[in-house]
PDB file of N, CA and C in Angstrom:
ATOM      1  N   UNK I   1       0.844  -1.173   0.000  1.00  0.00           N
ATOM      2  CA  UNK I   1       0.000   0.000   0.000  1.00  0.00           C
ATOM      3  C   UNK I   1       0.893   1.242   0.000  1.00  0.00           C
ATOM      4  N   UNK I   2       0.529   2.216  -0.810  1.00  0.00           N
ATOM      5  CA  UNK I   2       1.275   3.469  -0.864  1.00  0.00           C
ATOM      6  C   UNK I   2       1.120   4.227   0.449  1.00  0.00           C
ATOM      7  N   UNK I   3       2.144   5.003   0.774  1.00  0.00           N
ATOM      8  CA  UNK I   3       2.083   5.797   2.005  1.00  0.00           C
ATOM      9  C   UNK I   3       0.877   6.734   1.986  1.00  0.00           C
ATOM     10  N   UNK I   4       0.610   7.364   0.865  1.00  0.00           N
ATOM     11  CA  UNK I   4      -0.504   8.316   0.796  1.00  0.00           C
ATOM     12  C   UNK I   4      -1.851   7.640   1.044  1.00  0.00           C
ATOM     13  N   UNK I   5      -1.964   6.362   0.707  1.00  0.00           N
ATOM     14  CA  UNK I   5      -3.208   5.629   0.933  1.00  0.00           C
ATOM     15  C   UNK I   5      -3.408   5.279   2.404  1.00  0.00           C
ATOM     16  N   UNK I   6      -2.352   5.347   3.188  1.00  0.00           N
ATOM     17  CA  UNK I   6      -2.432   5.033   4.618  1.00  0.00           C
ATOM     18  C   UNK I   6      -2.843   6.234   5.459  1.00  0.00           C
ATOM     19  N   UNK I   7      -2.856   7.429   4.876  1.00  0.00           N
ATOM     20  CA  UNK I   7      -3.181   8.638   5.631  1.00  0.00           C
ATOM     21  C   UNK I   7      -4.668   8.724   5.939  1.00  0.00           C
ATOM     22  N   UNK I   8      -4.984   9.029   7.194  1.00  0.00           N
ATOM     23  CA  UNK I   8      -6.368   9.313   7.572  1.00  0.00           C
ATOM     24  C   UNK I   8      -6.753  10.673   6.998  1.00  0.00           C
ATOM     25  N   UNK I   9      -8.056  10.931   6.869  1.00  0.00           N
ATOM     26  CA  UNK I   9      -8.497  12.257   6.434  1.00  0.00           C
ATOM     27  C   UNK I   9      -8.063  13.331   7.441  1.00  0.00           C
ATOM     28  N   UNK I  10      -8.093  14.561   6.999  1.00  0.00           N
ATOM     29  CA  UNK I  10      -7.739  15.699   7.851  1.00  0.00           C
ATOM     30  C   UNK I  10      -8.599  15.696   9.116  1.00  0.00           C
ATOM     31  N   UNK I  11      -7.984  15.897  10.282  1.00  0.00           N
ATOM     32  CA  UNK I  11      -8.754  15.913  11.526  1.00  0.00           C
ATOM     33  C   UNK I  11      -9.642  17.152  11.673  1.00  0.00           C
ATOM     34  N   UNK I  12      -9.446  18.158  10.828  1.00  0.00           N
ATOM     35  CA  UNK I  12     -10.229  19.389  10.936  1.00  0.00           C
ATOM     36  C   UNK I  12     -11.393  19.442   9.952  1.00  0.00           C
ATOM     37  N   UNK I  13     -11.133  19.088   8.683  1.00  0.00           N
ATOM     38  CA  UNK I  13     -12.207  19.197   7.685  1.00  0.00           C
ATOM     39  C   UNK I  13     -12.644  17.851   7.117  1.00  0.00           C
ATOM     40  N   UNK I  14     -11.883  16.783   7.391  1.00  0.00           N
ATOM     41  CA  UNK I  14     -12.265  15.454   6.931  1.00  0.00           C
ATOM     42  C   UNK I  14     -11.895  15.131   5.494  1.00  0.00           C
ATOM     43  N   UNK I  15     -11.179  16.026   4.842  1.00  0.00           N
ATOM     44  CA  UNK I  15     -10.793  15.805   3.441  1.00  0.00           C
ATOM     45  C   UNK I  15      -9.445  15.088   3.353  1.00  0.00           C
ATOM     46  N   UNK I  16      -9.039  14.789   2.130  1.00  0.00           N
ATOM     47  CA  UNK I  16      -7.841  13.999   1.857  1.00  0.00           C
ATOM     48  C   UNK I  16      -6.558  14.779   2.148  1.00  0.00           C
ATOM     49  N   UNK I  17      -5.588  14.075   2.730  1.00  0.00           N
ATOM     50  CA  UNK I  17      -4.267  14.649   3.005  1.00  0.00           C
ATOM     51  C   UNK I  17      -3.263  14.108   1.989  1.00  0.00           C
ATOM     52  N   UNK I  18      -2.123  14.771   1.883  1.00  0.00           N
ATOM     53  CA  UNK I  18      -1.095  14.349   0.945  1.00  0.00           C
ATOM     54  C   UNK I  18       0.293  14.678   1.482  1.00  0.00           C
ATOM     55  N   UNK I  19       1.281  13.980   0.965  1.00  0.00           N
ATOM     56  CA  UNK I  19       2.674  14.291   1.252  1.00  0.00           C
ATOM     57  C   UNK I  19       3.063  15.483   0.390  1.00  0.00           C
ATOM     58  N   UNK I  20       3.737  16.462   0.989  1.00  0.00           N
ATOM     59  CA  UNK I  20       4.184  17.649   0.261  1.00  0.00           C
ATOM     60  C   UNK I  20       5.682  17.821   0.449  1.00  0.00           C
ATOM     61  N   UNK I  21       6.415  17.808  -0.658  1.00  0.00           N
ATOM     62  CA  UNK I  21       7.856  18.017  -0.601  1.00  0.00           C
ATOM     63  C   UNK I  21       8.127  19.489  -0.337  1.00  0.00           C
ATOM     64  N   UNK I  22       8.930  19.763   0.691  1.00  0.00           N
ATOM     65  CA  UNK I  22       9.285  21.137   1.040  1.00  0.00           C
ATOM     66  C   UNK I  22      10.612  21.539   0.421  1.00  0.00           C
ATOM     67  N   UNK I  23      11.595  20.673   0.541  1.00  0.00           N
ATOM     68  CA  UNK I  23      12.916  20.976   0.007  1.00  0.00           C
ATOM     69  C   UNK I  23      13.571  19.697  -0.488  1.00  0.00           C
ATOM     70  N   UNK I  24      14.494  19.874  -1.377  1.00  0.00           N
ATOM     71  CA  UNK I  24      15.351  18.779  -1.812  1.00  0.00           C
ATOM     72  C   UNK I  24      16.765  19.316  -1.847  1.00  0.00           C
ATOM     73  N   UNK I  25      17.716  18.423  -1.790  1.00  0.00           N
ATOM     74  CA  UNK I  25      19.094  18.877  -1.841  1.00  0.00           C
ATOM     75  C   UNK I  25      20.049  17.713  -1.878  1.00  0.00           C
ATOM     76  N   UNK I  26      21.293  18.045  -2.068  1.00  0.00           N
ATOM     77  CA  UNK I  26      22.327  17.026  -2.096  1.00  0.00           C
ATOM     78  C   UNK I  26      23.573  17.570  -1.416  1.00  0.00           C
ATOM     79  N   UNK I  27      24.337  16.669  -0.846  1.00  0.00           N
ATOM     80  CA  UNK I  27      25.624  17.063  -0.279  1.00  0.00           C
ATOM     81  C   UNK I  27      26.753  16.555  -1.165  1.00  0.00           C
ATOM     82  N   UNK I  28      26.421  16.200  -2.410  1.00  0.00           N
ATOM     83  CA  UNK I  28      27.399  15.685  -3.345  1.00  0.00           C
ATOM     84  C   UNK I  28      27.428  14.169  -3.396  1.00  0.00           C
ATOM     85  N   UNK I  29      26.934  13.535  -2.361  1.00  0.00           N
ATOM     86  CA  UNK I  29      26.905  12.075  -2.300  1.00  0.00           C
ATOM     87  C   UNK I  29      25.490  11.557  -2.079  1.00  0.00           C
ATOM     88  N   UNK I  30      24.775  12.174  -1.151  1.00  0.00           N
ATOM     89  CA  UNK I  30      23.422  11.751  -0.806  1.00  0.00           C
ATOM     90  C   UNK I  30      22.411  12.766  -1.324  1.00  0.00           C
ATOM     91  N   UNK I  31      21.205  12.292  -1.616  1.00  0.00           N
ATOM     92  CA  UNK I  31      20.124  13.167  -2.035  1.00  0.00           C
ATOM     93  C   UNK I  31      19.081  13.188  -0.931  1.00  0.00           C
ATOM     94  N   UNK I  32      18.630  14.382  -0.547  1.00  0.00           N
ATOM     95  CA  UNK I  32      17.714  14.532   0.582  1.00  0.00           C
ATOM     96  C   UNK I  32      16.397  15.157   0.135  1.00  0.00           C
ATOM     97  N   UNK I  33      15.303  14.598   0.640  1.00  0.00           N
ATOM     98  CA  UNK I  33      13.970  15.174   0.489  1.00  0.00           C
ATOM     99  C   UNK I  33      13.482  15.534   1.881  1.00  0.00           C
ATOM    100  N   UNK I  34      12.878  16.687   2.035  1.00  0.00           N
ATOM    101  CA  UNK I  34      12.229  17.073   3.279  1.00  0.00           C
ATOM    102  C   UNK I  34      10.759  17.296   2.947  1.00  0.00           C
ATOM    103  N   UNK I  35       9.879  16.779   3.784  1.00  0.00           N
ATOM    104  CA  UNK I  35       8.460  16.826   3.462  1.00  0.00           C
ATOM    105  C   UNK I  35       7.622  16.932   4.722  1.00  0.00           C
ATOM    106  N   UNK I  36       6.370  17.308   4.532  1.00  0.00           N
ATOM    107  CA  UNK I  36       5.383  17.238   5.601  1.00  0.00           C
ATOM    108  C   UNK I  36       4.089  16.704   5.002  1.00  0.00           C
ATOM    109  N   UNK I  37       3.061  16.619   5.813  1.00  0.00           N
ATOM    110  CA  UNK I  37       1.763  16.162   5.342  1.00  0.00           C
ATOM    111  C   UNK I  37       0.811  17.336   5.438  1.00  0.00           C
ATOM    112  N   UNK I  38      -0.004  17.503   4.412  1.00  0.00           N
ATOM    113  CA  UNK I  38      -0.865  18.678   4.309  1.00  0.00           C
ATOM    114  C   UNK I  38      -2.236  18.262   3.792  1.00  0.00           C
ATOM    115  N   UNK I  39      -3.271  18.887   4.332  1.00  0.00           N
ATOM    116  CA  UNK I  39      -4.632  18.671   3.844  1.00  0.00           C
ATOM    117  C   UNK I  39      -4.797  19.393   2.507  1.00  0.00           C
ATOM    118  N   UNK I  40      -5.335  18.707   1.529  1.00  0.00           N
ATOM    119  CA  UNK I  40      -5.555  19.305   0.208  1.00  0.00           C
ATOM    120  C   UNK I  40      -6.639  20.376   0.232  1.00  0.00           C
ATOM    121  N   UNK I  41      -7.543  20.292   1.190  1.00  0.00           N
ATOM    122  CA  UNK I  41      -8.683  21.205   1.236  1.00  0.00           C
ATOM    123  C   UNK I  41      -8.416  22.446   2.088  1.00  0.00           C
ATOM    124  N   UNK I  42      -8.140  22.257   3.363  1.00  0.00           N
ATOM    125  CA  UNK I  42      -8.015  23.404   4.275  1.00  0.00           C
ATOM    126  C   UNK I  42      -6.571  23.864   4.472  1.00  0.00           C
ATOM    127  N   UNK I  43      -5.599  23.064   4.018  1.00  0.00           N
ATOM    128  CA  UNK I  43      -4.200  23.473   4.104  1.00  0.00           C
ATOM    129  C   UNK I  43      -3.531  23.206   5.434  1.00  0.00           C
ATOM    130  N   UNK I  44      -4.219  22.524   6.353  1.00  0.00           N
ATOM    131  CA  UNK I  44      -3.606  22.196   7.645  1.00  0.00           C
ATOM    132  C   UNK I  44      -2.359  21.339   7.398  1.00  0.00           C
ATOM    133  N   UNK I  45      -1.252  21.706   8.058  1.00  0.00           N
ATOM    134  CA  UNK I  45       0.021  21.004   7.892  1.00  0.00           C
ATOM    135  C   UNK I  45       0.390  20.232   9.134  1.00  0.00           C
ATOM    136  N   UNK I  46       1.124  19.138   8.937  1.00  0.00           N
ATOM    137  CA  UNK I  46       1.739  18.468  10.084  1.00  0.00           C
ATOM    138  C   UNK I  46       2.741  19.436  10.687  1.00  0.00           C
ATOM    139  N   UNK I  47       2.966  19.329  11.967  1.00  0.00           N
ATOM    140  CA  UNK I  47       3.835  20.283  12.656  1.00  0.00           C
ATOM    141  C   UNK I  47       5.313  19.963  12.496  1.00  0.00           C
ATOM    142  N   UNK I  48       5.621  18.824  11.950  1.00  0.00           N
ATOM    143  CA  UNK I  48       7.009  18.371  11.848  1.00  0.00           C
ATOM    144  C   UNK I  48       7.402  18.253  10.379  1.00  0.00           C
ATOM    145  N   UNK I  49       8.663  18.546  10.081  1.00  0.00           N
ATOM    146  CA  UNK I  49       9.228  18.303   8.759  1.00  0.00           C
ATOM    147  C   UNK I  49       9.986  16.985   8.838  1.00  0.00           C
ATOM    148  N   UNK I  50       9.662  16.057   7.955  1.00  0.00           N
ATOM    149  CA  UNK I  50      10.250  14.718   7.942  1.00  0.00           C
ATOM    150  C   UNK I  50      11.275  14.620   6.819  1.00  0.00           C
ATOM    151  N   UNK I  51      12.049  13.543   6.819  1.00  0.00           N
ATOM    152  CA  UNK I  51      13.086  13.411   5.818  1.00  0.00           C
ATOM    153  C   UNK I  51      13.207  12.030   5.208  1.00  0.00           C
ATOM    154  N   UNK I  52      13.677  12.027   3.969  1.00  0.00           N
ATOM    155  CA  UNK I  52      14.100  10.819   3.272  1.00  0.00           C
ATOM    156  C   UNK I  52      15.440  11.157   2.645  1.00  0.00           C
ATOM    157  N   UNK I  53      16.424  10.307   2.876  1.00  0.00           N
ATOM    158  CA  UNK I  53      17.756  10.520   2.316  1.00  0.00           C
ATOM    159  C   UNK I  53      18.219   9.231   1.651  1.00  0.00           C
ATOM    160  N   UNK I  54      18.669   9.354   0.401  1.00  0.00           N
ATOM    161  CA  UNK I  54      19.140   8.188  -0.339  1.00  0.00           C
ATOM    162  C   UNK I  54      20.510   8.458  -0.938  1.00  0.00           C
ATOM    163  N   UNK I  55      21.205   7.392  -1.274  1.00  0.00           N
ATOM    164  CA  UNK I  55      22.477   7.488  -1.971  1.00  0.00           C
ATOM    165  C   UNK I  55      22.527   6.380  -3.010  1.00  0.00           C
ATOM    166  N   UNK I  56      23.484   6.430  -3.888  1.00  0.00           N
ATOM    167  CA  UNK I  56      23.664   5.434  -4.938  1.00  0.00           C
ATOM    168  C   UNK I  56      25.058   4.851  -4.775  1.00  0.00           C
ATOM    169  N   UNK I  57      25.113   3.562  -4.421  1.00  0.00           N
ATOM    170  CA  UNK I  57      26.401   2.900  -4.185  1.00  0.00           C
ATOM    171  C   UNK I  57      26.492   1.614  -4.986  1.00  0.00           C
ATOM    172  N   UNK I  58      27.553   1.482  -5.731  1.00  0.00           N
ATOM    173  CA  UNK I  58      27.822   0.253  -6.479  1.00  0.00           C
ATOM    174  C   UNK I  58      26.613  -0.224  -7.282  1.00  0.00           C
ATOM    175  N   UNK I  59      25.910   0.694  -7.917  1.00  0.00           N
ATOM    176  CA  UNK I  59      24.782   0.342  -8.766  1.00  0.00           C
ATOM    177  C   UNK I  59      23.450   0.174  -8.060  1.00  0.00           C
ATOM    178  N   UNK I  60      23.404   0.417  -6.760  1.00  0.00           N
ATOM    179  CA  UNK I  60      22.166   0.251  -5.996  1.00  0.00           C
ATOM    180  C   UNK I  60      21.803   1.529  -5.252  1.00  0.00           C
ATOM    181  N   UNK I  61      20.504   1.807  -5.189  1.00  0.00           N
ATOM    182  CA  UNK I  61      20.031   2.888  -4.331  1.00  0.00           C
ATOM    183  C   UNK I  61      19.983   2.373  -2.903  1.00  0.00           C
ATOM    184  N   UNK I  62      20.510   3.161  -1.985  1.00  0.00           N
ATOM    185  CA  UNK I  62      20.557   2.791  -0.573  1.00  0.00           C
ATOM    186  C   UNK I  62      19.824   3.870   0.220  1.00  0.00           C
ATOM    187  N   UNK I  63      18.878   3.450   1.043  1.00  0.00           N
ATOM    188  CA  UNK I  63      18.141   4.394   1.882  1.00  0.00           C
ATOM    189  C   UNK I  63      18.942   4.657   3.146  1.00  0.00           C
ATOM    190  N   UNK I  64      19.284   5.911   3.369  1.00  0.00           N
ATOM    191  CA  UNK I  64      20.031   6.330   4.553  1.00  0.00           C
ATOM    192  C   UNK I  64      19.055   6.641   5.695  1.00  0.00           C
ATOM    193  N   UNK I  65      17.993   7.373   5.359  1.00  0.00           N
ATOM    194  CA  UNK I  65      16.987   7.800   6.334  1.00  0.00           C
ATOM    195  C   UNK I  65      15.628   7.789   5.646  1.00  0.00           C
ATOM    196  N   UNK I  66      14.604   7.323   6.339  1.00  0.00           N
ATOM    197  CA  UNK I  66      13.247   7.364   5.796  1.00  0.00           C
ATOM    198  C   UNK I  66      12.258   7.505   6.948  1.00  0.00           C
ATOM    199  N   UNK I  67      11.705   8.703   7.094  1.00  0.00           N
ATOM    200  CA  UNK I  67      10.749   8.983   8.165  1.00  0.00           C
ATOM    201  C   UNK I  67       9.297   8.925   7.681  1.00  0.00           C
ATOM    202  N   UNK I  68       9.053   8.267   6.554  1.00  0.00           N
ATOM    203  CA  UNK I  68       7.698   8.189   6.010  1.00  0.00           C
ATOM    204  C   UNK I  68       6.738   7.482   6.956  1.00  0.00           C
ATOM    205  N   UNK I  69       7.166   6.365   7.550  1.00  0.00           N
ATOM    206  CA  UNK I  69       6.302   5.662   8.507  1.00  0.00           C
ATOM    207  C   UNK I  69       5.969   6.544   9.702  1.00  0.00           C
ATOM    208  N   UNK I  70       6.967   7.262  10.199  1.00  0.00           N
ATOM    209  CA  UNK I  70       6.762   8.156  11.342  1.00  0.00           C
ATOM    210  C   UNK I  70       5.770   9.266  10.977  1.00  0.00           C
ATOM    211  N   UNK I  71       5.893   9.799   9.767  1.00  0.00           N
ATOM    212  CA  UNK I  71       4.988  10.857   9.321  1.00  0.00           C
ATOM    213  C   UNK I  71       3.545  10.368   9.289  1.00  0.00           C
ATOM    214  N   UNK I  72       3.321   9.180   8.736  1.00  0.00           N
ATOM    215  CA  UNK I  72       1.972   8.614   8.674  1.00  0.00           C
ATOM    216  C   UNK I  72       1.435   8.368  10.078  1.00  0.00           C
ATOM    217  N   UNK I  73       2.263   7.776  10.930  1.00  0.00           N
ATOM    218  CA  UNK I  73       1.841   7.475  12.304  1.00  0.00           C
ATOM    219  C   UNK I  73       1.426   8.739  13.049  1.00  0.00           C
ATOM    220  N   UNK I  74       2.230   9.791  12.937  1.00  0.00           N
ATOM    221  CA  UNK I  74       1.924  11.029  13.659  1.00  0.00           C
ATOM    222  C   UNK I  74       0.707  11.744  13.069  1.00  0.00           C
ATOM    223  N   UNK I  75       0.557  11.742  11.746  1.00  0.00           N
ATOM    224  CA  UNK I  75      -0.620  12.363  11.130  1.00  0.00           C
ATOM    225  C   UNK I  75      -1.890  11.627  11.541  1.00  0.00           C
ATOM    226  N   UNK I  76      -1.812  10.313  11.591  1.00  0.00           N
ATOM    227  CA  UNK I  76      -2.991   9.499  11.887  1.00  0.00           C
ATOM    228  C   UNK I  76      -3.370   9.472  13.364  1.00  0.00           C
ATOM    229  N   UNK I  77      -2.516   9.968  14.255  1.00  0.00           N
ATOM    230  CA  UNK I  77      -2.820   9.984  15.680  1.00  0.00           C
ATOM    231  C   UNK I  77      -3.943  10.986  15.943  1.00  0.00           C
ATOM    232  N   UNK I  78      -4.922  10.541  16.722  1.00  0.00           N
ATOM    233  CA  UNK I  78      -6.058  11.390  17.081  1.00  0.00           C
ATOM    234  C   UNK I  78      -6.189  11.437  18.592  1.00  0.00           C
ATOM    235  N   UNK I  79      -6.793  12.494  19.098  1.00  0.00           N
ATOM    236  CA  UNK I  79      -6.936  12.687  20.545  1.00  0.00           C
ATOM    237  C   UNK I  79      -7.655  11.520  21.199  1.00  0.00           C
ATOM    238  N   UNK I  80      -8.604  10.909  20.501  1.00  0.00           N
ATOM    239  CA  UNK I  80      -9.382   9.824  21.098  1.00  0.00           C
ATOM    240  C   UNK I  80      -8.710   8.457  20.968  1.00  0.00           C
ATOM    241  N   UNK I  81      -7.566   8.361  20.300  1.00  0.00           N
ATOM    242  CA  UNK I  81      -6.870   7.075  20.151  1.00  0.00           C
ATOM    243  C   UNK I  81      -6.584   6.449  21.506  1.00  0.00           C
ATOM    244  N   UNK I  82      -7.016   5.223  21.679  1.00  0.00           N
ATOM    245  CA  UNK I  82      -6.719   4.486  22.898  1.00  0.00           C
ATOM    246  C   UNK I  82      -7.652   4.753  24.059  1.00  0.00           C
ATOM    247  N   UNK I  83      -8.577   5.684  23.910  1.00  0.00           N
ATOM    248  CA  UNK I  83      -9.494   6.003  25.006  1.00  0.00           C
ATOM    249  C   UNK I  83     -10.736   5.132  24.920  1.00  0.00           C
ATOM    250  N   UNK I  84     -11.214   4.713  26.071  1.00  0.00           N
ATOM    251  CA  UNK I  84     -12.476   3.969  26.126  1.00  0.00           C
ATOM    252  C   UNK I  84     -13.398   4.652  27.125  1.00  0.00           C
ATOM    253  N   UNK I  85     -14.648   4.714  26.782  1.00  0.00           N
ATOM    254  CA  UNK I  85     -15.640   5.337  27.679  1.00  0.00           C
ATOM    255  C   UNK I  85     -16.619   4.307  28.174  1.00  0.00           C
TER     256      UNK I  85
END
């Protein structure tokens, strides 16, 4: 399943959220993406900027850092999670 398909709707308006790339860059060896999650409708953003960093070694792409799971987990967290009445 794609990461975007795992996102819950926006907690404020209930519409679809998406990953939004904020910056990209390279240090000459590694390529870095910085992103957050944003509601397509109301523009509410996740409060944290997450990262993915990759490099290319000996013919293979190698993931150095990938915070995509963390981004989905934090976006999907709701105040009522885990509460029972």
